[in-house]
Short mmCIF file of C-alpha atoms in Angstrom, two decimals:
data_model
loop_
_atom_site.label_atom_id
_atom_site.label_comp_id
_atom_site.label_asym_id
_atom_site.label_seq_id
_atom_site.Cartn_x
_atom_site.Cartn_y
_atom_site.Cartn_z
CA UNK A 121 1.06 -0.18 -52.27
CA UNK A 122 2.35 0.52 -55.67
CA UNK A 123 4.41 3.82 -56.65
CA UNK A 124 5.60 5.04 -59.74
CA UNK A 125 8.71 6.59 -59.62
CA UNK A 126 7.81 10.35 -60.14
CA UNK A 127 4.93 9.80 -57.71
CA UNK A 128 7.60 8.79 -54.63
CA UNK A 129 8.19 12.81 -53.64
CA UNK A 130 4.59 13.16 -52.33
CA UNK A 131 4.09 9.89 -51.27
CA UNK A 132 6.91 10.34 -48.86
CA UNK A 133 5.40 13.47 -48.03
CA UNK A 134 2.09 11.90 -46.61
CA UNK A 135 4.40 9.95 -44.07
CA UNK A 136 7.24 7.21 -44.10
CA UNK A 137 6.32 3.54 -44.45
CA UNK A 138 8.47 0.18 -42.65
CA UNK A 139 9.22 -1.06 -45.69
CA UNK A 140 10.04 0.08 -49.65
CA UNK A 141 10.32 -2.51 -52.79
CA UNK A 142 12.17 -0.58 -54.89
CA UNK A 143 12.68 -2.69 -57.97
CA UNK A 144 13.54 -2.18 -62.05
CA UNK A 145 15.66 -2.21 -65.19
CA UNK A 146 16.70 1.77 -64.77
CA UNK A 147 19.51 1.86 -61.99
CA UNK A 148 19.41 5.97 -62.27
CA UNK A 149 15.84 6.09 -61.32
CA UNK A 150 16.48 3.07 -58.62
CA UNK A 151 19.25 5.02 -57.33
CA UNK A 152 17.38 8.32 -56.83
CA UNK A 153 14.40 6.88 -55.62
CA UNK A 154 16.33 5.08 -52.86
CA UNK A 155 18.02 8.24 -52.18
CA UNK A 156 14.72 10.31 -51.96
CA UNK A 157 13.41 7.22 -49.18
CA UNK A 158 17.09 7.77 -47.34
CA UNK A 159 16.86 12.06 -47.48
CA UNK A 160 13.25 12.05 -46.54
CA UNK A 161 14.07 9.72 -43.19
CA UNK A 162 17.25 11.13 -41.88
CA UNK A 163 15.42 14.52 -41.86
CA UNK A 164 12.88 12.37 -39.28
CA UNK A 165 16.08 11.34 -37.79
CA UNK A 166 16.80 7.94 -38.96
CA UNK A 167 20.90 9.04 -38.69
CA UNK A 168 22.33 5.51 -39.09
CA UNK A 169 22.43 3.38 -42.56
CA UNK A 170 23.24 -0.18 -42.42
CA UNK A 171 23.87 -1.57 -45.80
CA UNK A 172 23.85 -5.27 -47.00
CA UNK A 173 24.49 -6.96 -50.57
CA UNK A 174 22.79 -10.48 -51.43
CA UNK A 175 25.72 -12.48 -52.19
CA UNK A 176 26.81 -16.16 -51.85
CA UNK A 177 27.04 -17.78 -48.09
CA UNK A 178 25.12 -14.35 -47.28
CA UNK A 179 23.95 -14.46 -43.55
CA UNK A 180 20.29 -13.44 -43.88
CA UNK A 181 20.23 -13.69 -39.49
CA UNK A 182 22.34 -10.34 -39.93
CA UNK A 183 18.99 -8.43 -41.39
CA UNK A 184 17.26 -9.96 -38.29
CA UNK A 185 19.84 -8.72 -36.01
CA UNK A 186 19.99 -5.40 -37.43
CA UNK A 187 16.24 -5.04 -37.20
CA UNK A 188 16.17 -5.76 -33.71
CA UNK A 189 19.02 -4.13 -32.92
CA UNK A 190 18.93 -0.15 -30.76
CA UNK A 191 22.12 1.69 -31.55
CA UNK A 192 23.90 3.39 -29.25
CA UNK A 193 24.89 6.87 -31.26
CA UNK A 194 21.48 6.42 -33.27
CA UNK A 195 17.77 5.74 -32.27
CA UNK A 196 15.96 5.29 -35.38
CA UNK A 197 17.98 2.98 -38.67
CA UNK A 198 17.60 2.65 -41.67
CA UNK A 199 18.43 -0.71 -43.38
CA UNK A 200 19.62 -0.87 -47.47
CA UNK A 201 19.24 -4.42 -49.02
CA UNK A 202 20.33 -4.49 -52.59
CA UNK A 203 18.89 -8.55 -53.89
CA UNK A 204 21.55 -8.16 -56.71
CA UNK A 205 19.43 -8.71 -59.18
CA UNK A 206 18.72 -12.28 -57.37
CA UNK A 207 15.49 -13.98 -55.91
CA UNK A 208 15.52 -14.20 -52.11
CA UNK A 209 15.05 -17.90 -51.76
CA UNK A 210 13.38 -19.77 -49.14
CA UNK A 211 15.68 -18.07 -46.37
CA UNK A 212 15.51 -14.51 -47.79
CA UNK A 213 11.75 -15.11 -47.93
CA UNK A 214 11.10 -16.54 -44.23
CA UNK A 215 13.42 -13.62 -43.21
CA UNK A 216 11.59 -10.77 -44.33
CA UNK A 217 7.97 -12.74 -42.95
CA UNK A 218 10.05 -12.79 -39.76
CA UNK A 219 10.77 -8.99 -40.18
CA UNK A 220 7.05 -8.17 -40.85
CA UNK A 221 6.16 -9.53 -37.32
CA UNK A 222 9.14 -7.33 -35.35
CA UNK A 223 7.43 -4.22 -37.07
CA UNK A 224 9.89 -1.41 -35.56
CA UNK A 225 8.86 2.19 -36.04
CA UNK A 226 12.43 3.30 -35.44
CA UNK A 227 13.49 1.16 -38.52
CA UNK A 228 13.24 1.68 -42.20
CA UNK A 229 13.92 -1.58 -44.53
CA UNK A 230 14.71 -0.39 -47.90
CA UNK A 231 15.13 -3.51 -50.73
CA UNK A 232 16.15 -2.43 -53.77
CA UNK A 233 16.36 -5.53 -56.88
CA UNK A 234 15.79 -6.22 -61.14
CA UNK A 235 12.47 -6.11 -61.89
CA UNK A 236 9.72 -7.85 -59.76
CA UNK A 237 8.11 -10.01 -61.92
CA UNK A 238 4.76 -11.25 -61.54
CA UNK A 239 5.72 -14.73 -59.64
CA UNK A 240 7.83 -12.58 -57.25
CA UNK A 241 4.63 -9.60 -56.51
CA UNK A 242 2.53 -12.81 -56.08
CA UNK A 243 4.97 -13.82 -53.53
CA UNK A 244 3.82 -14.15 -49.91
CA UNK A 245 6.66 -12.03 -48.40
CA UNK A 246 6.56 -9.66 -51.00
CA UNK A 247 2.74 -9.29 -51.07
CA UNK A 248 3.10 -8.78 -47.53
CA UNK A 249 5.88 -6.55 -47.01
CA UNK A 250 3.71 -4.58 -50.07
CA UNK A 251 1.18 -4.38 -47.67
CA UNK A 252 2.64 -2.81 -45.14
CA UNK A 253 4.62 -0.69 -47.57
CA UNK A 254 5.74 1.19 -50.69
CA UNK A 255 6.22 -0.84 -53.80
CA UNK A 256 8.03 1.41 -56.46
CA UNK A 257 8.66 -0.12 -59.63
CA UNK A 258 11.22 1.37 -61.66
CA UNK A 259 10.98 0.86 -65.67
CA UNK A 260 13.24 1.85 -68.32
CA UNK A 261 11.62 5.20 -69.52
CA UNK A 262 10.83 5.34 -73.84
CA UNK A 263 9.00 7.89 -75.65
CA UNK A 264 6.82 10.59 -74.24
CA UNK A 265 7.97 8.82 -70.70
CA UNK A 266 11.10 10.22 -71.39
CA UNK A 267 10.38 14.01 -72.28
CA UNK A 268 7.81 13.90 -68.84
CA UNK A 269 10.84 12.78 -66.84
CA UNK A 270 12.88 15.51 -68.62
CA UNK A 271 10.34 18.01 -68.02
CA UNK A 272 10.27 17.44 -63.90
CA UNK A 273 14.21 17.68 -64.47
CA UNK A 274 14.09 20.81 -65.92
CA UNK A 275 11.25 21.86 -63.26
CA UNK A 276 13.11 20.56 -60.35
CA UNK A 277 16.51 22.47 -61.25
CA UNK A 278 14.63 25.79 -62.36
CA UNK A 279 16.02 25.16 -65.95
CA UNK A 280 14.52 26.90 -69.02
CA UNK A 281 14.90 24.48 -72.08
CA UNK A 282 13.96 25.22 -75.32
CA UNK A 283 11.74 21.91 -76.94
CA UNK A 284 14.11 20.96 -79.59
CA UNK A 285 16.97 21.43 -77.02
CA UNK A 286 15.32 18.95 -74.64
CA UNK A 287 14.70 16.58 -77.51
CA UNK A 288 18.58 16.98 -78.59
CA UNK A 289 19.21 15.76 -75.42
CA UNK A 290 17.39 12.91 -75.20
CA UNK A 291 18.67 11.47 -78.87
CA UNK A 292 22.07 12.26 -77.74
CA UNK A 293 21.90 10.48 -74.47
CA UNK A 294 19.67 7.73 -76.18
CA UNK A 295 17.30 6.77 -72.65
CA UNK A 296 20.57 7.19 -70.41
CA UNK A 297 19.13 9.00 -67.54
CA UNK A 298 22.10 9.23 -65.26
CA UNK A 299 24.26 11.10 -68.39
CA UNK A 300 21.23 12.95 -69.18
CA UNK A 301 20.66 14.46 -65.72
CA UNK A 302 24.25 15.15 -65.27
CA UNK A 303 24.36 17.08 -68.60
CA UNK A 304 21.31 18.90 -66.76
CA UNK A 305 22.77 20.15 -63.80
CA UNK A 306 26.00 21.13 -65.95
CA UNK A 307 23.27 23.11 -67.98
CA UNK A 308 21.89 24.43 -64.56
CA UNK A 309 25.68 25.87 -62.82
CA UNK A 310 26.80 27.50 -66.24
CA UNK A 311 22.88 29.46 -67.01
CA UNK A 312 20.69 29.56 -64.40
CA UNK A 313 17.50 30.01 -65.32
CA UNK A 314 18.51 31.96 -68.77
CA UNK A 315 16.84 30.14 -72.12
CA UNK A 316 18.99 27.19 -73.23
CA UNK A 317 18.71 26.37 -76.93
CA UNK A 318 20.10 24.16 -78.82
CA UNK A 319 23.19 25.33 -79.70
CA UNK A 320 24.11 25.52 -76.44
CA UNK A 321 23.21 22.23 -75.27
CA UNK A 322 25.21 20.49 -78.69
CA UNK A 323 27.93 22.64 -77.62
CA UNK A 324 28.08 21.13 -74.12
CA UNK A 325 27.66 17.73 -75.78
CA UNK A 326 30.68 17.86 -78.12
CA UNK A 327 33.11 19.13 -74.90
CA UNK A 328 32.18 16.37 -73.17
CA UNK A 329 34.27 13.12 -72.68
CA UNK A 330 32.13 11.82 -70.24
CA UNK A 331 30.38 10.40 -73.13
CA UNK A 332 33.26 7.96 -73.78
CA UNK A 333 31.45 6.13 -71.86
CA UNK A 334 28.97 5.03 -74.28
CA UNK A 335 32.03 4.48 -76.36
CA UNK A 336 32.92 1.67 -73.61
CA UNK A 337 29.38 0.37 -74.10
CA UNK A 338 29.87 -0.56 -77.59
CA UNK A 339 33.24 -1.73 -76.88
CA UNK A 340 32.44 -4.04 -74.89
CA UNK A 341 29.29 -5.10 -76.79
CA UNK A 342 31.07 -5.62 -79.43
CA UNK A 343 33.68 -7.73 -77.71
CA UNK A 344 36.58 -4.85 -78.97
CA UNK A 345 39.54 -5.62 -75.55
CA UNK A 346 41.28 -3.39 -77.25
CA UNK A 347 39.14 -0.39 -77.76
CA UNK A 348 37.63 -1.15 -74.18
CA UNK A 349 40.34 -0.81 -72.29
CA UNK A 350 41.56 2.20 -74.35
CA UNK A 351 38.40 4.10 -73.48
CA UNK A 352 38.84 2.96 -70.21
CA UNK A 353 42.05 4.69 -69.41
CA UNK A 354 40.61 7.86 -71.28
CA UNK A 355 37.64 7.52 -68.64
CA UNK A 356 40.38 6.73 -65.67
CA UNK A 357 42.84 9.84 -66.52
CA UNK A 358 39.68 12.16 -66.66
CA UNK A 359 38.52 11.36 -63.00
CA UNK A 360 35.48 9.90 -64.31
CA UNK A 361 33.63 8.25 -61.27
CA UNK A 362 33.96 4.54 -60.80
CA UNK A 363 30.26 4.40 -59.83
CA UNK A 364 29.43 5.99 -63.38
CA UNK A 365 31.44 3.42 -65.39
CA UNK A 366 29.77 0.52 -63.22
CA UNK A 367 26.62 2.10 -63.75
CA UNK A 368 27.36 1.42 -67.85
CA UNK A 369 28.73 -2.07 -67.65
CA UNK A 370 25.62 -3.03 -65.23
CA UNK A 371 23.22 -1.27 -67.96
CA UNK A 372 24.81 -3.66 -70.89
CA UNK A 373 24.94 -6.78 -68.44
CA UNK A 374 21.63 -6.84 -67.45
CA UNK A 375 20.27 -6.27 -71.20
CA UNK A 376 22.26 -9.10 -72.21
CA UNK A 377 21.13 -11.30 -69.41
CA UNK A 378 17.27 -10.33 -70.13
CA UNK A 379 18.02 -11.49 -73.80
CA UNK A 380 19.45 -14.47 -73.39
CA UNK A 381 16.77 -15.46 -70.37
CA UNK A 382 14.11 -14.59 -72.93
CA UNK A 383 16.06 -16.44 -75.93
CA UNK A 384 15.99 -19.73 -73.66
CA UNK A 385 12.03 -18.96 -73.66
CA UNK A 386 11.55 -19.09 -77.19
CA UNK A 387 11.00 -15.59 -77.21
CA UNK A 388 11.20 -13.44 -80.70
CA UNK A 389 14.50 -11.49 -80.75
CA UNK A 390 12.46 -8.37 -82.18
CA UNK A 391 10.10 -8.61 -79.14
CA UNK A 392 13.07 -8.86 -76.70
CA UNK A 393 14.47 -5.67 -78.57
CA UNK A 394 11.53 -3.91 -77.73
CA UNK A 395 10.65 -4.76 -74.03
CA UNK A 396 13.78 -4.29 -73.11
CA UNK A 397 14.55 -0.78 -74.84
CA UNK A 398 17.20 -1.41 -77.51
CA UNK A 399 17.06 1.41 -79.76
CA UNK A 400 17.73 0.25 -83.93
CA UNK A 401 21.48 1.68 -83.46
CA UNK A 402 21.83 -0.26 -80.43
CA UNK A 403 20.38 -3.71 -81.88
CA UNK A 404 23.75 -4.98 -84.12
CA UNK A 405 25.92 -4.63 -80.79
CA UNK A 406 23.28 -6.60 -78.32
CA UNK A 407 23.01 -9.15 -81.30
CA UNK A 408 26.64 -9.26 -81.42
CA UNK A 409 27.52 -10.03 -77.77
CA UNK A 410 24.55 -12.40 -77.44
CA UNK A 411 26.25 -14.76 -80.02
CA UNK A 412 29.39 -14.30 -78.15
CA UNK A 413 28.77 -14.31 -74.49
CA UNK A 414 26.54 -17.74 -73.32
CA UNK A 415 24.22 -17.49 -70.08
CA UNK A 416 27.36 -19.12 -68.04
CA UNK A 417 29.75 -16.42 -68.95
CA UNK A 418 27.26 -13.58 -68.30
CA UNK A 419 26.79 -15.47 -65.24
CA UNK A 420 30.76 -15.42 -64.20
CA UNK A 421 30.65 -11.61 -65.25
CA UNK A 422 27.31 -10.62 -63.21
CA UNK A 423 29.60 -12.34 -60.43
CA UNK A 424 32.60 -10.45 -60.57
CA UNK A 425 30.23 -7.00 -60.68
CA UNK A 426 28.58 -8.12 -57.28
CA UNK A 427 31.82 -8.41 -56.11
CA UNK A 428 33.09 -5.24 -57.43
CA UNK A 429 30.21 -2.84 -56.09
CA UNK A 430 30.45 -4.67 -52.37
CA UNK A 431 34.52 -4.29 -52.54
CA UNK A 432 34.12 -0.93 -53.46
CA UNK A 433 31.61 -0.36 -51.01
CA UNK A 434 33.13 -1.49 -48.55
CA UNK A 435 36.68 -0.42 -49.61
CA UNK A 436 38.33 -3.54 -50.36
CA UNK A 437 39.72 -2.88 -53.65
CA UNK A 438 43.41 -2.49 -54.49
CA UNK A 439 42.08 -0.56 -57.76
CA UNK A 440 38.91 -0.12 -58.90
CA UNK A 441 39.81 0.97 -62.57
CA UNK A 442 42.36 -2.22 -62.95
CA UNK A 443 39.44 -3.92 -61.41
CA UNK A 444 37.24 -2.76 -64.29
CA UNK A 445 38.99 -3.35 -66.49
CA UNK A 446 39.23 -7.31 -65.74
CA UNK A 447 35.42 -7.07 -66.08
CA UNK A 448 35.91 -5.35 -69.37
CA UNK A 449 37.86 -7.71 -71.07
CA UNK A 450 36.10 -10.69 -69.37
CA UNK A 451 33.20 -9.14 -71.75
CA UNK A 452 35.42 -9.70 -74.50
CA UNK A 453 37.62 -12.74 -74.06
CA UNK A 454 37.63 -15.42 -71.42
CA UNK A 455 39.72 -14.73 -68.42
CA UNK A 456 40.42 -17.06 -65.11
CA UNK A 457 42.79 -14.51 -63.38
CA UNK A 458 40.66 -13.91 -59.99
CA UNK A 459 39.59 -9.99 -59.89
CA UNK A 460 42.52 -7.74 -57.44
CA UNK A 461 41.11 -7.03 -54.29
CA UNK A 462 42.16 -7.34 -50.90
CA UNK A 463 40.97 -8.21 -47.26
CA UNK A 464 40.72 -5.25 -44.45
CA UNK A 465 41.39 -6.39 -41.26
#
């Protein structure tokens, strides 16, 4: 069953499903709608959260295992799968038909992945596990979509926005949903519910560095090592979270994959701009990487990411900011010096 984003609160509501698609281009929305799934079970007490990345040699038997699996300090599971922005494959896609026959009511499979095209939705094991479940697609949000999304924001926090405040906001955070909400909930501590114009919200704009990080964007766009890793100390001596500055890279890596997937098509450059949300200001940048950076090397880079978010995860990593920066400058300049991370025993 299909689910748009902003209609996942009271779908949840009605009663949890076995299985949720959760699949887009918008990693904010992904990430909070997974989050919503997650908060909405472990208050039905599903305690436990087994997490899994899609990555080379990955043993799919381990999703089979944990599916059949009881816990001992936890009776009901829930089960993450992030596809990393890749297919399944044969395996992945006998695995989850094996999954739909060992139905468990005391386990919750959660897949999160890049946007479900339509050869993947007419896929058996997705059309099945559909079935049986929640499909919520997740699209990058333009236009009015933007200011509706803004509005349940600003309803959900109990903030009181002026119009030409909210639409401040949204040209200043130009469709970046994760540094627009936390701008909201900044707006939120320091007033309440008192009327926010805006002056105040350009006010809270201009104090905050956080917004280097669309500084690092065009760095790295542009192919600038220098610049990058300059904003990226900036971003590192400010405490900025590691997830945040992943969150940007991802957001420029997967719009340059798109492009140059679509470019092998044949596909109109101006058309690409526009399905994949690349405002005019933005367009020069994308155009500029594009000629730069080849399908192989956005390949390599995507790579080292996957890598990155499971080290973090799972605490492997010596450093994550010297870590991102080898995937900065691998943006900007070839690099074969493997990325500094270490094994836990």
């Amino acid at each position: 069953m299909r689910c748009y984003a902003n209609q996942l609160p009271s779908e949840l509501n009605k009663g949890l499903k076995p299985f949720y698609l959760v699949f887009g281009e918008e990693p904010f929305q992904e990430a909070q709608c997974v989050r919503q799934i997650r908060d909405t079970a472990k208050a039905q007490g599903f305690d436990e959260v087994i997490k899994f990345t899609l990555m080379q040699g990955f043993d799919w038997q381990e999703i089979i295992a944990q599916y059949q699996s009881m816990s001992l300090f936890s009776a009901r599971t829930i089960i993450e799968l992030d596809l990393n922005q890749q297919k399944p494959g044969i395996v992945g896609s006998n695995t989850f038909k094996k999954v739909i026959e060992l139905v468990n009511p005391d386990t919750i499979l959660i897949i999160k992945g890049a946007k479900a095209s339509q050869e993947v939705q007419r896929g058996a094991w997705f059309k099945a596990l559909d079935k049986l479940g929640v499909f919520v697609p997740c699209y990058p949000l333009t236009g009015s979509h933007v200011k509706r999304w803004l509005d349940e924001q600003c309803q959900r926090l109990s903030l009181n926005m002026q119009n030409d405040a909210k639409l401040s906001l949204i040209n200043a955070t130009e469709g970046n949903l994760l540094a627009c909400f936390q701008e909201l909930e900044k707006l939120s501590l320091l007033h309440g519910n008192a009327l926010i114009n805006q002056q105040l919200v350009m006010q809270g704009l201009l104090n905050q560095a956080k917004f280097d990080i669309f500084d690092l964007s065009d760095a790295l766009l542009n192919g600038h090592a220098k610049q990058a890793i300059k904003v990226l100390n900036k971003l590192a001596s400010d405490n900025t979270e590691v997830v945040s500055i992943l969150w940007a890279i991802t957001k420029e890596l997967t719009t340059l994959i798109n492009v140059q997937l679509g470019l092998l098509n044949g596909e109109p450059i101006a058309n690409l701009f526009k399905q994949n949300a690349i405002w005019k200001n933005q367009q020069g940048p994308v155009q500029n990487a594009i000629n730069r950076l080849n399908m192989h090397t956005l390949e390599h880079i995507n790579s080292d990411v996957a890598l990155f978010d499971a080290s973090y995860k799972q605490g492997n990593l010596i450093a994550p900011y010297q870590a991102l920066a080898h995937i900065c400058i691998k943006f900007c300049q070839p690099l074969d010096i493997p990325m500094p991370c270490h094994t836990v025993n």
